[in-house]
Amino acid sequence: MIIISHDRHFLNMVCTHMADLDYGELRVYPGNYDEYMTAATQARERLLADNAKKKAQIAELQSFVSRFSANASKSRQATSRARQIDKIKLEEVKASSRQNPFIRFEQDKKLFRNALEVEGLTKGFDNGPLFKISTCCWRSVKNLRYWVPTASVNQRC
């Protein structure tokens, strides 16, 4: 079953696995939402720490290469260390694509000022009308619509 929710307490109570879709890559974590957040944070920190170690190793190897590349007796070692530098791959650590999430709804056409106008609306049964509205209109402001009575509303209980 797939559940999509923004209520983390609900997710903690219901979920046994969490799927994370970030930059088009899907990762599945065992556990509830809190365990997923802990695991994802630890994975990111581990990746950053690994990159820091690799950068330190590259700097150390580069210093050896720059010191001994001209030395005839250490030239082979310097060449070997230069090849080691080429083999070290740094993982790209991108900020999450969820840092600034947003949803944009584009309107196909402009909304009119009055979404709905009603004149002479009556509803009732055999014993008489429940309500009678002479005129009213639903106004539209961007995506918000609200009701404005333009005349008195007669109600009968």
CSV table of C-alpha atoms in Angstrom, one decimal:
chain,number,residue,atom,x,y,z
A,1,MET,CA,0.0,0.0,0.0
A,2,ILE,CA,1.3,3.5,-0.8
A,3,ILE,CA,0.4,6.3,1.5
A,4,ILE,CA,1.2,9.9,0.8
A,5,SER,CA,0.8,12.2,3.8
A,6,HIS,CA,2.3,15.3,5.4
A,7,ASP,CA,1.3,14.1,8.9
A,8,ARG,CA,4.4,12.7,10.3
A,9,HIS,CA,2.7,11.3,13.4
A,10,PHE,CA,0.3,9.4,11.2
A,11,LEU,CA,3.2,8.1,9.1
A,12,ASN,CA,5.1,7.0,12.2
A,13,MET,CA,2.1,4.9,13.4
A,14,VAL,CA,1.2,3.4,10.0
A,15,CYS,CA,4.4,2.9,7.9
A,16,THR,CA,6.9,0.1,8.0
A,17,HIS,CA,9.0,1.4,5.0
A,18,MET,CA,9.6,4.9,3.6
A,19,ALA,CA,10.3,5.6,0.0
A,20,ASP,CA,12.3,8.8,-0.8
A,21,LEU,CA,12.1,10.3,-4.3
A,22,ASP,CA,14.8,12.9,-4.7
A,23,TYR,CA,16.3,14.1,-8.0
A,24,GLY,CA,14.5,11.3,-9.8
A,25,GLU,CA,16.2,8.6,-7.7
A,26,LEU,CA,14.0,6.4,-5.4
A,27,ARG,CA,15.5,5.0,-2.2
A,28,VAL,CA,13.6,2.8,0.2
A,29,TYR,CA,14.3,3.0,3.9
A,30,PRO,CA,13.0,0.5,6.5
A,31,GLY,CA,11.1,1.8,9.5
A,32,ASN,CA,8.7,4.7,10.1
A,33,TYR,CA,9.2,8.4,9.3
A,34,ASP,CA,11.5,9.2,12.2
A,35,GLU,CA,13.7,6.3,11.4
A,36,TYR,CA,13.8,7.3,7.8
A,37,MET,CA,14.8,10.9,8.7
A,38,THR,CA,17.6,9.6,11.0
A,39,ALA,CA,18.9,7.1,8.3
A,40,ALA,CA,18.7,9.7,5.5
A,41,THR,CA,20.6,12.3,7.7
A,42,GLN,CA,23.2,9.7,8.7
A,43,ALA,CA,23.7,8.7,5.0
A,44,ARG,CA,24.2,12.3,4.0
A,45,GLU,CA,26.7,12.9,6.8
A,46,ARG,CA,28.5,9.7,6.0
A,47,LEU,CA,28.8,10.8,2.3
A,48,LEU,CA,30.2,14.2,3.4
A,49,ALA,CA,32.7,12.6,5.8
A,50,ASP,CA,33.8,10.2,3.0
A,51,ASN,CA,34.3,13.1,0.6
A,52,ALA,CA,36.3,15.0,3.3
A,53,LYS,CA,38.6,11.9,3.7
A,54,LYS,CA,39.0,11.6,0.0
A,55,LYS,CA,39.9,15.3,-0.4
A,56,ALA,CA,42.5,14.9,2.4
A,57,GLN,CA,44.0,11.8,0.7
A,58,ILE,CA,44.1,13.7,-2.7
A,59,ALA,CA,45.8,16.6,-1.1
A,60,GLU,CA,48.4,14.3,0.6
A,61,LEU,CA,49.1,12.4,-2.7
A,62,GLN,CA,49.2,15.7,-4.6
A,63,SER,CA,51.8,17.1,-2.3
A,64,PHE,CA,53.9,13.9,-2.7
A,65,VAL,CA,53.6,14.1,-6.5
A,66,SER,CA,54.6,17.8,-6.5
A,67,ARG,CA,57.6,17.2,-4.3
A,68,PHE,CA,59.0,14.1,-5.9
A,69,SER,CA,58.0,14.2,-9.6
A,70,ALA,CA,61.3,15.8,-10.6
A,71,ASN,CA,63.4,13.4,-8.5
A,72,ALA,CA,64.7,10.6,-10.6
A,73,SER,CA,64.7,8.0,-7.8
A,74,LYS,CA,61.1,8.7,-6.7
A,75,SER,CA,59.7,9.4,-10.2
A,76,ARG,CA,57.9,6.0,-10.5
A,77,GLN,CA,56.3,6.5,-7.1
A,78,ALA,CA,55.1,10.0,-8.0
A,79,THR,CA,53.6,8.6,-11.3
A,80,SER,CA,51.9,5.8,-9.3
A,81,ARG,CA,50.5,8.3,-6.8
A,82,ALA,CA,49.3,10.5,-9.7
A,83,ARG,CA,47.4,7.5,-11.0
A,84,GLN,CA,45.9,7.0,-7.6
A,85,ILE,CA,44.6,10.6,-7.6
A,86,ASP,CA,42.9,10.0,-10.9
A,87,LYS,CA,41.2,6.9,-9.6
A,88,ILE,CA,39.7,8.6,-6.5
A,89,LYS,CA,36.1,9.6,-7.2
A,90,LEU,CA,34.4,12.3,-5.2
A,91,GLU,CA,30.6,11.7,-4.8
A,92,GLU,CA,28.4,14.7,-5.7
A,93,VAL,CA,26.5,15.8,-2.6
A,94,LYS,CA,23.5,17.9,-3.8
A,95,ALA,CA,21.2,19.8,-1.5
A,96,SER,CA,17.8,18.0,-1.4
A,97,SER,CA,15.3,19.0,-4.1
A,98,ARG,CA,12.8,19.4,-1.2
A,99,GLN,CA,14.5,22.4,0.3
A,100,ASN,CA,12.1,24.8,-1.4
A,101,PRO,CA,9.2,22.7,-2.6
A,102,PHE,CA,6.3,24.5,-4.3
A,103,ILE,CA,3.2,23.7,-6.3
A,104,ARG,CA,2.1,26.1,-9.0
A,105,PHE,CA,-1.4,26.0,-10.5
A,106,GLU,CA,-1.6,27.9,-13.8
A,107,GLN,CA,-5.0,29.2,-14.8
A,108,ASP,CA,-6.0,28.5,-18.3
A,109,LYS,CA,-8.3,31.5,-18.5
A,110,LYS,CA,-9.0,34.6,-16.4
A,111,LEU,CA,-11.6,34.3,-13.8
A,112,PHE,CA,-14.6,36.6,-14.1
A,113,ARG,CA,-15.5,39.0,-11.3
A,114,ASN,CA,-18.8,37.2,-10.6
A,115,ALA,CA,-18.5,33.5,-10.6
A,116,LEU,CA,-22.3,33.0,-10.2
A,117,GLU,CA,-25.3,35.3,-10.2
A,118,VAL,CA,-28.7,34.1,-8.9
A,119,GLU,CA,-32.1,35.9,-9.2
A,120,GLY,CA,-35.4,34.6,-7.8
A,121,LEU,CA,-34.2,31.4,-6.2
A,122,THR,CA,-36.7,29.6,-4.1
A,123,LYS,CA,-36.7,26.2,-2.4
A,124,GLY,CA,-39.5,24.7,-0.5
A,125,PHE,CA,-42.1,21.9,-0.1
A,126,ASP,CA,-45.9,21.7,-0.2
A,127,ASN,CA,-46.3,23.7,3.1
A,128,GLY,CA,-44.3,26.7,1.8
A,129,PRO,CA,-40.9,27.9,0.8
A,130,LEU,CA,-37.9,27.1,3.0
A,131,PHE,CA,-36.0,30.0,1.6
A,132,LYS,CA,-36.3,32.7,-1.1
A,133,ILE,CA,-33.5,34.7,-2.5
A,134,SER,CA,-34.4,37.5,-4.7
A,135,THR,CA,-30.8,38.1,-6.0
A,136,CYS,CA,-27.3,37.2,-4.9
A,137,CYS,CA,-23.9,36.6,-6.5
A,138,TRP,CA,-20.7,34.6,-5.9
A,139,ARG,CA,-17.8,36.8,-6.3
A,140,SER,CA,-14.4,35.6,-7.4
A,141,VAL,CA,-11.0,37.0,-6.2
A,142,LYS,CA,-8.1,34.9,-7.7
A,143,ASN,CA,-9.0,31.4,-6.4
A,144,LEU,CA,-11.2,32.5,-3.6
A,145,ARG,CA,-15.0,32.6,-4.1
A,146,TYR,CA,-17.4,34.1,-1.6
A,147,TRP,CA,-21.1,34.7,-1.4
A,148,VAL,CA,-22.5,38.3,-1.2
A,149,PRO,CA,-26.2,38.6,-0.7
A,150,THR,CA,-27.4,41.6,-2.7
A,151,ALA,CA,-30.9,41.5,-1.2
A,152,SER,CA,-32.6,40.1,1.8
A,153,VAL,CA,-32.9,36.4,2.3
A,154,ASN,CA,-36.3,35.3,3.5
A,155,GLN,CA,-36.2,32.1,5.6
A,156,ARG,CA,-39.0,30.2,7.1
A,157,CYS,CA,-38.7,27.4,9.6
